[in-house]
Amino acid sequence: MMIKNIDAIDRHVGARIRMQRMVRGFSQTELGKAVGVTFQQVQKYEKGKNRVSSSRLQRIASVLKVAPDFFFEETLEKKPSTSSANERAFIDEFISSRDGVALSQAFT
């Protein structure tokens, strides 16, 4: 079995999808139905395991009421070192978790 490395940008886009989905109160099933995929596919997008096509990303952005560039905000311009990429992945994972969304909402 081949282990696929997940691209940092795919992971970041997925984390932003998850975060915005949770902020809007959508389940993975609801988002999937709205954009024409299964909840399993939404899970793969959110984990960065599958890349989101540009047309699908546009549909997701429309459903979640954000501009498509929202999903790329805060990506690093230069190639990060392994340690900073791991730190960024950890932060993205926390921010897109239920606790991270709840903490963010508490601050606003």
Short mmCIF file of N, CA, C and O in Angstrom, two decimals:
data_model
loop_
_atom_site.label_atom_id
_atom_site.label_comp_id
_atom_site.label_asym_id
_atom_site.label_seq_id
_atom_site.Cartn_x
_atom_site.Cartn_y
_atom_site.Cartn_z
N MET A 1 0.85 -1.18 0.00
CA MET A 1 0.00 0.00 0.00
C MET A 1 0.89 1.24 0.00
O MET A 1 1.78 1.40 0.83
N MET A 2 0.62 2.14 -0.93
CA MET A 2 1.41 3.36 -1.03
C MET A 2 0.81 4.45 -0.14
O MET A 2 -0.39 4.67 -0.16
N ILE A 3 1.65 5.10 0.65
CA ILE A 3 1.18 6.19 1.51
C ILE A 3 1.39 7.49 0.76
O ILE A 3 2.50 7.80 0.34
N LYS A 4 0.32 8.24 0.60
CA LYS A 4 0.38 9.49 -0.13
C LYS A 4 0.66 10.64 0.83
O LYS A 4 0.00 10.77 1.85
N ASN A 5 1.66 11.45 0.50
CA ASN A 5 1.92 12.64 1.28
C ASN A 5 0.85 13.67 0.95
O ASN A 5 0.53 13.88 -0.21
N ILE A 6 0.31 14.29 1.97
CA ILE A 6 -0.72 15.30 1.77
C ILE A 6 -0.04 16.65 1.59
O ILE A 6 0.77 17.06 2.42
N ASP A 7 -0.38 17.32 0.51
CA ASP A 7 0.19 18.63 0.23
C ASP A 7 -0.29 19.63 1.29
O ASP A 7 -1.45 19.61 1.70
N ALA A 8 0.61 20.51 1.73
CA ALA A 8 0.29 21.48 2.78
C ALA A 8 -0.85 22.42 2.37
O ALA A 8 -1.69 22.77 3.20
N ILE A 9 -0.90 22.80 1.10
CA ILE A 9 -1.98 23.70 0.66
C ILE A 9 -3.31 22.95 0.63
O ILE A 9 -4.34 23.50 1.03
N ASP A 10 -3.31 21.69 0.19
CA ASP A 10 -4.55 20.90 0.20
C ASP A 10 -5.06 20.76 1.64
O ASP A 10 -6.26 20.85 1.90
N ARG A 11 -4.14 20.54 2.57
CA ARG A 11 -4.51 20.42 3.99
C ARG A 11 -5.08 21.75 4.50
O ARG A 11 -6.08 21.78 5.20
N HIS A 12 -4.43 22.86 4.12
CA HIS A 12 -4.89 24.18 4.55
C HIS A 12 -6.28 24.49 3.99
O HIS A 12 -7.16 24.94 4.73
N VAL A 13 -6.49 24.24 2.70
CA VAL A 13 -7.79 24.47 2.08
C VAL A 13 -8.85 23.62 2.77
O VAL A 13 -9.94 24.10 3.10
N GLY A 14 -8.54 22.37 3.04
CA GLY A 14 -9.47 21.48 3.73
C GLY A 14 -9.83 21.97 5.12
O GLY A 14 -10.99 21.93 5.54
N ALA A 15 -8.82 22.46 5.85
CA ALA A 15 -9.06 22.98 7.20
C ALA A 15 -9.97 24.21 7.13
O ALA A 15 -10.86 24.38 7.98
N ARG A 16 -9.77 25.05 6.12
CA ARG A 16 -10.61 26.25 5.97
C ARG A 16 -12.05 25.86 5.59
O ARG A 16 -13.00 26.49 6.05
N ILE A 17 -12.20 24.82 4.77
CA ILE A 17 -13.54 24.33 4.43
C ILE A 17 -14.23 23.85 5.71
O ILE A 17 -15.37 24.22 5.98
N ARG A 18 -13.52 23.03 6.48
CA ARG A 18 -14.09 22.49 7.73
C ARG A 18 -14.48 23.62 8.69
O ARG A 18 -15.57 23.62 9.25
N MET A 19 -13.58 24.57 8.86
CA MET A 19 -13.85 25.67 9.77
C MET A 19 -15.10 26.44 9.35
O MET A 19 -16.00 26.67 10.16
N GLN A 20 -15.19 26.80 8.08
CA GLN A 20 -16.33 27.58 7.62
C GLN A 20 -17.62 26.76 7.64
O GLN A 20 -18.68 27.28 7.94
N ARG A 21 -17.51 25.47 7.35
CA ARG A 21 -18.69 24.59 7.41
C ARG A 21 -19.24 24.57 8.83
O ARG A 21 -20.46 24.70 9.04
N MET A 22 -18.35 24.46 9.81
CA MET A 22 -18.78 24.41 11.20
C MET A 22 -19.33 25.76 11.66
O MET A 22 -20.31 25.81 12.39
N VAL A 23 -18.70 26.85 11.22
CA VAL A 23 -19.19 28.19 11.58
C VAL A 23 -20.62 28.37 11.05
O VAL A 23 -21.47 28.94 11.73
N ARG A 24 -20.88 27.88 9.85
CA ARG A 24 -22.21 28.01 9.23
C ARG A 24 -23.20 26.98 9.75
O ARG A 24 -24.38 27.02 9.41
N GLY A 25 -22.74 26.02 10.55
CA GLY A 25 -23.63 25.03 11.15
C GLY A 25 -24.06 23.92 10.21
O GLY A 25 -25.08 23.28 10.42
N PHE A 26 -23.25 23.64 9.19
CA PHE A 26 -23.55 22.56 8.25
C PHE A 26 -22.90 21.27 8.73
O PHE A 26 -21.78 21.29 9.24
N SER A 27 -23.57 20.16 8.52
CA SER A 27 -22.93 18.86 8.70
C SER A 27 -22.19 18.53 7.41
O SER A 27 -22.41 19.18 6.37
N GLN A 28 -21.34 17.54 7.47
CA GLN A 28 -20.65 17.12 6.24
C GLN A 28 -21.66 16.62 5.22
O GLN A 28 -21.51 16.86 4.02
N THR A 29 -22.70 15.96 5.67
CA THR A 29 -23.74 15.45 4.78
C THR A 29 -24.46 16.60 4.09
O THR A 29 -24.68 16.57 2.87
N GLU A 30 -24.82 17.64 4.85
CA GLU A 30 -25.53 18.78 4.28
C GLU A 30 -24.67 19.51 3.24
O GLU A 30 -25.16 19.86 2.16
N LEU A 31 -23.41 19.72 3.56
CA LEU A 31 -22.51 20.38 2.60
C LEU A 31 -22.35 19.51 1.36
O LEU A 31 -22.41 20.01 0.23
N GLY A 32 -22.16 18.22 1.57
CA GLY A 32 -22.01 17.31 0.44
C GLY A 32 -23.21 17.34 -0.50
O GLY A 32 -23.06 17.44 -1.72
N LYS A 33 -24.41 17.28 0.07
CA LYS A 33 -25.63 17.34 -0.76
C LYS A 33 -25.71 18.66 -1.52
O LYS A 33 -26.10 18.69 -2.68
N ALA A 34 -25.34 19.74 -0.87
CA ALA A 34 -25.44 21.06 -1.49
C ALA A 34 -24.48 21.22 -2.67
O ALA A 34 -24.76 21.97 -3.60
N VAL A 35 -23.35 20.51 -2.63
CA VAL A 35 -22.37 20.65 -3.71
C VAL A 35 -22.28 19.42 -4.61
O VAL A 35 -21.48 19.39 -5.54
N GLY A 36 -23.07 18.39 -4.30
CA GLY A 36 -23.15 17.22 -5.17
C GLY A 36 -22.13 16.14 -4.94
O GLY A 36 -21.72 15.45 -5.87
N VAL A 37 -21.70 15.97 -3.68
CA VAL A 37 -20.77 14.89 -3.34
C VAL A 37 -21.27 14.20 -2.06
O VAL A 37 -22.17 14.69 -1.38
N THR A 38 -20.66 13.08 -1.73
CA THR A 38 -21.02 12.37 -0.50
C THR A 38 -20.32 13.00 0.70
O THR A 38 -19.35 13.74 0.55
N PHE A 39 -20.80 12.66 1.88
CA PHE A 39 -20.15 13.18 3.09
C PHE A 39 -18.74 12.62 3.21
O PHE A 39 -17.85 13.28 3.73
N GLN A 40 -18.52 11.40 2.67
CA GLN A 40 -17.17 10.83 2.71
C GLN A 40 -16.21 11.69 1.88
O GLN A 40 -15.06 11.89 2.26
N GLN A 41 -16.70 12.20 0.75
CA GLN A 41 -15.86 13.05 -0.08
C GLN A 41 -15.55 14.36 0.63
O GLN A 41 -14.43 14.86 0.57
N VAL A 42 -16.54 14.91 1.34
CA VAL A 42 -16.31 16.13 2.13
C VAL A 42 -15.23 15.85 3.18
O VAL A 42 -14.33 16.67 3.38
N GLN A 43 -15.29 14.68 3.82
CA GLN A 43 -14.27 14.31 4.81
C GLN A 43 -12.88 14.31 4.17
O GLN A 43 -11.92 14.82 4.75
N LYS A 44 -12.77 13.73 2.98
CA LYS A 44 -11.49 13.67 2.30
C LYS A 44 -10.99 15.06 1.92
O LYS A 44 -9.80 15.35 2.03
N TYR A 45 -11.90 15.93 1.49
CA TYR A 45 -11.51 17.31 1.19
C TYR A 45 -10.99 17.99 2.45
O TYR A 45 -9.97 18.66 2.43
N GLU A 46 -11.72 17.83 3.55
CA GLU A 46 -11.36 18.51 4.79
C GLU A 46 -10.03 18.04 5.35
O GLU A 46 -9.32 18.81 5.99
N LYS A 47 -9.69 16.79 5.13
CA LYS A 47 -8.40 16.27 5.61
C LYS A 47 -7.28 16.52 4.62
O LYS A 47 -6.12 16.26 4.92
N GLY A 48 -7.63 17.01 3.44
CA GLY A 48 -6.62 17.26 2.42
C GLY A 48 -6.22 16.03 1.64
O GLY A 48 -5.29 16.06 0.85
N LYS A 49 -6.92 14.92 1.86
CA LYS A 49 -6.59 13.67 1.17
C LYS A 49 -6.95 13.73 -0.31
O LYS A 49 -6.28 13.10 -1.12
N ASN A 50 -8.01 14.44 -0.63
CA ASN A 50 -8.41 14.65 -2.03
C ASN A 50 -8.38 16.13 -2.32
O ASN A 50 -8.83 16.94 -1.50
N ARG A 51 -7.88 16.47 -3.49
CA ARG A 51 -7.88 17.87 -3.91
C ARG A 51 -9.28 18.27 -4.35
O ARG A 51 -10.02 17.48 -4.92
N VAL A 52 -9.60 19.53 -4.10
CA VAL A 52 -10.89 20.08 -4.50
C VAL A 52 -10.69 20.76 -5.86
O VAL A 52 -9.81 21.62 -6.00
N SER A 53 -11.49 20.37 -6.84
CA SER A 53 -11.38 21.02 -8.15
C SER A 53 -11.84 22.47 -8.03
O SER A 53 -12.56 22.84 -7.10
N SER A 54 -11.44 23.28 -8.99
CA SER A 54 -11.79 24.70 -8.94
C SER A 54 -13.30 24.91 -9.02
O SER A 54 -13.86 25.75 -8.31
N SER A 55 -13.99 24.14 -9.85
CA SER A 55 -15.45 24.30 -9.96
C SER A 55 -16.14 23.87 -8.66
O SER A 55 -17.09 24.52 -8.20
N ARG A 56 -15.66 22.81 -8.05
CA ARG A 56 -16.25 22.36 -6.80
C ARG A 56 -15.95 23.34 -5.68
O ARG A 56 -16.79 23.63 -4.83
N LEU A 57 -14.74 23.90 -5.67
CA LEU A 57 -14.38 24.89 -4.66
C LEU A 57 -15.27 26.12 -4.79
O LEU A 57 -15.70 26.70 -3.79
N GLN A 58 -15.59 26.50 -6.02
CA GLN A 58 -16.50 27.62 -6.26
C GLN A 58 -17.88 27.32 -5.67
O GLN A 58 -18.49 28.16 -5.02
N ARG A 59 -18.37 26.09 -5.88
CA ARG A 59 -19.68 25.71 -5.31
C ARG A 59 -19.64 25.71 -3.79
O ARG A 59 -20.58 26.17 -3.14
N ILE A 60 -18.56 25.18 -3.22
CA ILE A 60 -18.42 25.15 -1.76
C ILE A 60 -18.40 26.58 -1.22
O ILE A 60 -19.08 26.89 -0.23
N ALA A 61 -17.65 27.45 -1.87
CA ALA A 61 -17.58 28.85 -1.45
C ALA A 61 -18.97 29.49 -1.49
O ALA A 61 -19.35 30.22 -0.57
N SER A 62 -19.72 29.22 -2.54
CA SER A 62 -21.06 29.78 -2.68
C SER A 62 -21.99 29.29 -1.55
O SER A 62 -22.69 30.09 -0.93
N VAL A 63 -21.96 28.01 -1.29
CA VAL A 63 -22.80 27.43 -0.23
C VAL A 63 -22.42 27.98 1.14
O VAL A 63 -23.28 28.30 1.96
N LEU A 64 -21.11 28.14 1.37
CA LEU A 64 -20.63 28.61 2.67
C LEU A 64 -20.57 30.14 2.76
O LEU A 64 -20.16 30.69 3.79
N LYS A 65 -20.97 30.80 1.67
CA LYS A 65 -21.07 32.26 1.62
C LYS A 65 -19.74 32.97 1.90
O LYS A 65 -19.65 33.89 2.70
N VAL A 66 -18.71 32.50 1.20
CA VAL A 66 -17.40 33.14 1.24
C VAL A 66 -16.87 33.23 -0.19
O VAL A 66 -17.33 32.51 -1.08
N ALA A 67 -15.89 34.09 -0.40
CA ALA A 67 -15.21 34.15 -1.70
C ALA A 67 -14.25 32.97 -1.79
O ALA A 67 -13.71 32.52 -0.76
N PRO A 68 -14.02 32.45 -2.98
CA PRO A 68 -13.10 31.30 -3.11
C PRO A 68 -11.71 31.55 -2.54
O PRO A 68 -11.08 30.63 -2.01
N ASP A 69 -11.24 32.79 -2.59
CA ASP A 69 -9.90 33.06 -2.05
C ASP A 69 -9.83 32.92 -0.53
O ASP A 69 -8.76 32.82 0.05
N PHE A 70 -10.99 32.87 0.14
CA PHE A 70 -11.04 32.64 1.58
C PHE A 70 -10.26 31.37 1.95
O PHE A 70 -9.57 31.31 2.97
N PHE A 71 -10.37 30.34 1.11
CA PHE A 71 -9.75 29.06 1.41
C PHE A 71 -8.23 29.09 1.32
O PHE A 71 -7.56 28.20 1.82
N PHE A 72 -7.68 30.14 0.69
CA PHE A 72 -6.24 30.25 0.53
C PHE A 72 -5.62 31.30 1.44
O PHE A 72 -4.40 31.47 1.44
N GLU A 73 -6.44 32.01 2.21
CA GLU A 73 -5.91 33.02 3.12
C GLU A 73 -4.93 32.37 4.08
O GLU A 73 -5.12 31.25 4.52
N GLU A 74 -3.89 33.12 4.39
CA GLU A 74 -2.88 32.72 5.36
C GLU A 74 -1.97 31.60 4.88
O GLU A 74 -1.22 31.04 5.67
N THR A 75 -2.01 31.25 3.59
CA THR A 75 -1.04 30.27 3.10
C THR A 75 0.29 30.98 2.98
O THR A 75 0.36 32.18 2.73
N LEU A 76 1.34 30.26 3.17
CA LEU A 76 2.67 30.84 3.12
C LEU A 76 3.12 31.00 1.67
O LEU A 76 2.94 30.11 0.86
N GLU A 77 3.71 32.14 1.36
CA GLU A 77 4.21 32.41 0.01
C GLU A 77 5.42 31.55 -0.31
O GLU A 77 5.58 31.07 -1.39
N LYS A 78 6.30 31.39 0.66
CA LYS A 78 7.50 30.59 0.43
C LYS A 78 7.28 29.18 0.96
O LYS A 78 6.40 28.94 1.77
N LYS A 79 8.08 28.26 0.50
CA LYS A 79 7.97 26.88 0.95
C LYS A 79 8.42 26.80 2.41
O LYS A 79 9.54 27.16 2.74
N PRO A 80 7.54 26.34 3.30
CA PRO A 80 7.89 26.28 4.71
C PRO A 80 8.84 25.13 5.02
O PRO A 80 8.89 24.14 4.30
N SER A 81 9.57 25.29 6.11
CA SER A 81 10.41 24.18 6.57
C SER A 81 9.49 23.10 7.12
O SER A 81 8.31 23.33 7.37
N THR A 82 10.02 21.92 7.29
CA THR A 82 9.21 20.80 7.78
C THR A 82 8.62 21.11 9.14
O THR A 82 7.44 20.86 9.38
N SER A 83 9.42 21.70 10.05
CA SER A 83 8.90 21.99 11.39
C SER A 83 7.81 23.05 11.34
O SER A 83 6.79 22.93 12.01
N SER A 84 7.99 24.11 10.53
CA SER A 84 6.94 25.13 10.46
C SER A 84 5.71 24.60 9.74
O SER A 84 4.59 24.99 10.07
N ALA A 85 5.89 23.71 8.78
CA ALA A 85 4.74 23.10 8.11
C ALA A 85 3.97 22.24 9.10
O ALA A 85 2.73 22.25 9.11
N ASN A 86 4.67 21.50 9.97
CA ASN A 86 4.01 20.68 10.99
C ASN A 86 3.27 21.56 11.99
O ASN A 86 2.15 21.22 12.40
N GLU A 87 3.90 22.67 12.39
CA GLU A 87 3.24 23.59 13.32
C GLU A 87 1.98 24.17 12.69
O GLU A 87 0.94 24.28 13.32
N ARG A 88 2.09 24.57 11.42
CA ARG A 88 0.95 25.15 10.69
C ARG A 88 -0.18 24.13 10.57
O ARG A 88 -1.35 24.46 10.75
N ALA A 89 0.18 22.87 10.30
CA ALA A 89 -0.83 21.81 10.19
C ALA A 89 -1.54 21.62 11.52
O ALA A 89 -2.77 21.46 11.56
N PHE A 90 -0.78 21.67 12.62
CA PHE A 90 -1.37 21.53 13.96
C PHE A 90 -2.34 22.68 14.24
O PHE A 90 -3.45 22.48 14.71
N ILE A 91 -1.91 23.89 13.91
CA ILE A 91 -2.76 25.08 14.13
C ILE A 91 -4.02 25.00 13.27
O ILE A 91 -5.13 25.24 13.76
N ASP A 92 -3.85 24.66 11.99
CA ASP A 92 -5.01 24.53 11.10
C ASP A 92 -5.99 23.49 11.62
O ASP A 92 -7.20 23.69 11.59
N GLU A 93 -5.45 22.37 12.11
CA GLU A 93 -6.30 21.31 12.62
C GLU A 93 -7.09 21.79 13.84
O GLU A 93 -8.28 21.54 13.96
N PHE A 94 -6.41 22.51 14.76
CA PHE A 94 -7.11 23.02 15.94
C PHE A 94 -8.16 24.06 15.56
O PHE A 94 -9.29 24.01 16.03
N ILE A 95 -7.79 25.00 14.71
CA ILE A 95 -8.71 26.08 14.33
C ILE A 95 -9.97 25.52 13.67
O ILE A 95 -11.06 26.05 13.85
N SER A 96 -9.81 24.43 12.93
CA SER A 96 -10.97 23.86 12.24
C SER A 96 -11.72 22.82 13.08
O SER A 96 -12.70 22.24 12.63
N SER A 97 -11.27 22.59 14.31
CA SER A 97 -11.96 21.66 15.20
C SER A 97 -13.15 22.35 15.88
O SER A 97 -13.27 23.57 15.86
N ARG A 98 -14.00 21.57 16.49
CA ARG A 98 -15.15 22.14 17.21
C ARG A 98 -14.69 23.11 18.29
O ARG A 98 -15.25 24.18 18.46
N ASP A 99 -13.65 22.71 19.04
CA ASP A 99 -13.14 23.59 20.10
C ASP A 99 -12.56 24.87 19.53
O ASP A 99 -12.76 25.95 20.09
N GLY A 100 -11.85 24.76 18.42
CA GLY A 100 -11.27 25.94 17.79
C GLY A 100 -12.34 26.90 17.29
O GLY A 100 -12.23 28.12 17.47
N VAL A 101 -13.38 26.36 16.68
CA VAL A 101 -14.49 27.20 16.19
C VAL A 101 -15.20 27.84 17.38
O VAL A 101 -15.51 29.04 17.36
N ALA A 102 -15.43 27.07 18.44
CA ALA A 102 -16.10 27.61 19.63
C ALA A 102 -15.26 28.72 20.26
O ALA A 102 -15.79 29.77 20.66
N LEU A 103 -13.95 28.53 20.32
CA LEU A 103 -13.06 29.56 20.88
C LEU A 103 -13.10 30.81 20.01
O LEU A 103 -13.21 31.92 20.54
N SER A 104 -13.06 30.64 18.72
CA SER A 104 -13.13 31.77 17.80
C SER A 104 -14.44 32.54 17.96
O SER A 104 -14.45 33.76 18.00
N GLN A 105 -15.54 31.82 18.08
CA GLN A 105 -16.84 32.47 18.25
C GLN A 105 -16.92 33.18 19.59
O GLN A 105 -17.54 34.24 19.70
N ALA A 106 -16.29 32.61 20.62
CA ALA A 106 -16.30 33.26 21.94
C ALA A 106 -15.57 34.59 21.91
O ALA A 106 -15.98 35.55 22.57
N PHE A 107 -14.52 34.69 21.12
CA PHE A 107 -13.77 35.94 21.00
C PHE A 107 -14.54 37.00 20.25
O PHE A 107 -14.36 38.19 20.48
N THR A 108 -15.39 36.58 19.31
CA THR A 108 -16.13 37.57 18.54
C THR A 108 -17.42 37.88 19.25
O THR A 108 -18.01 38.88 19.15
#
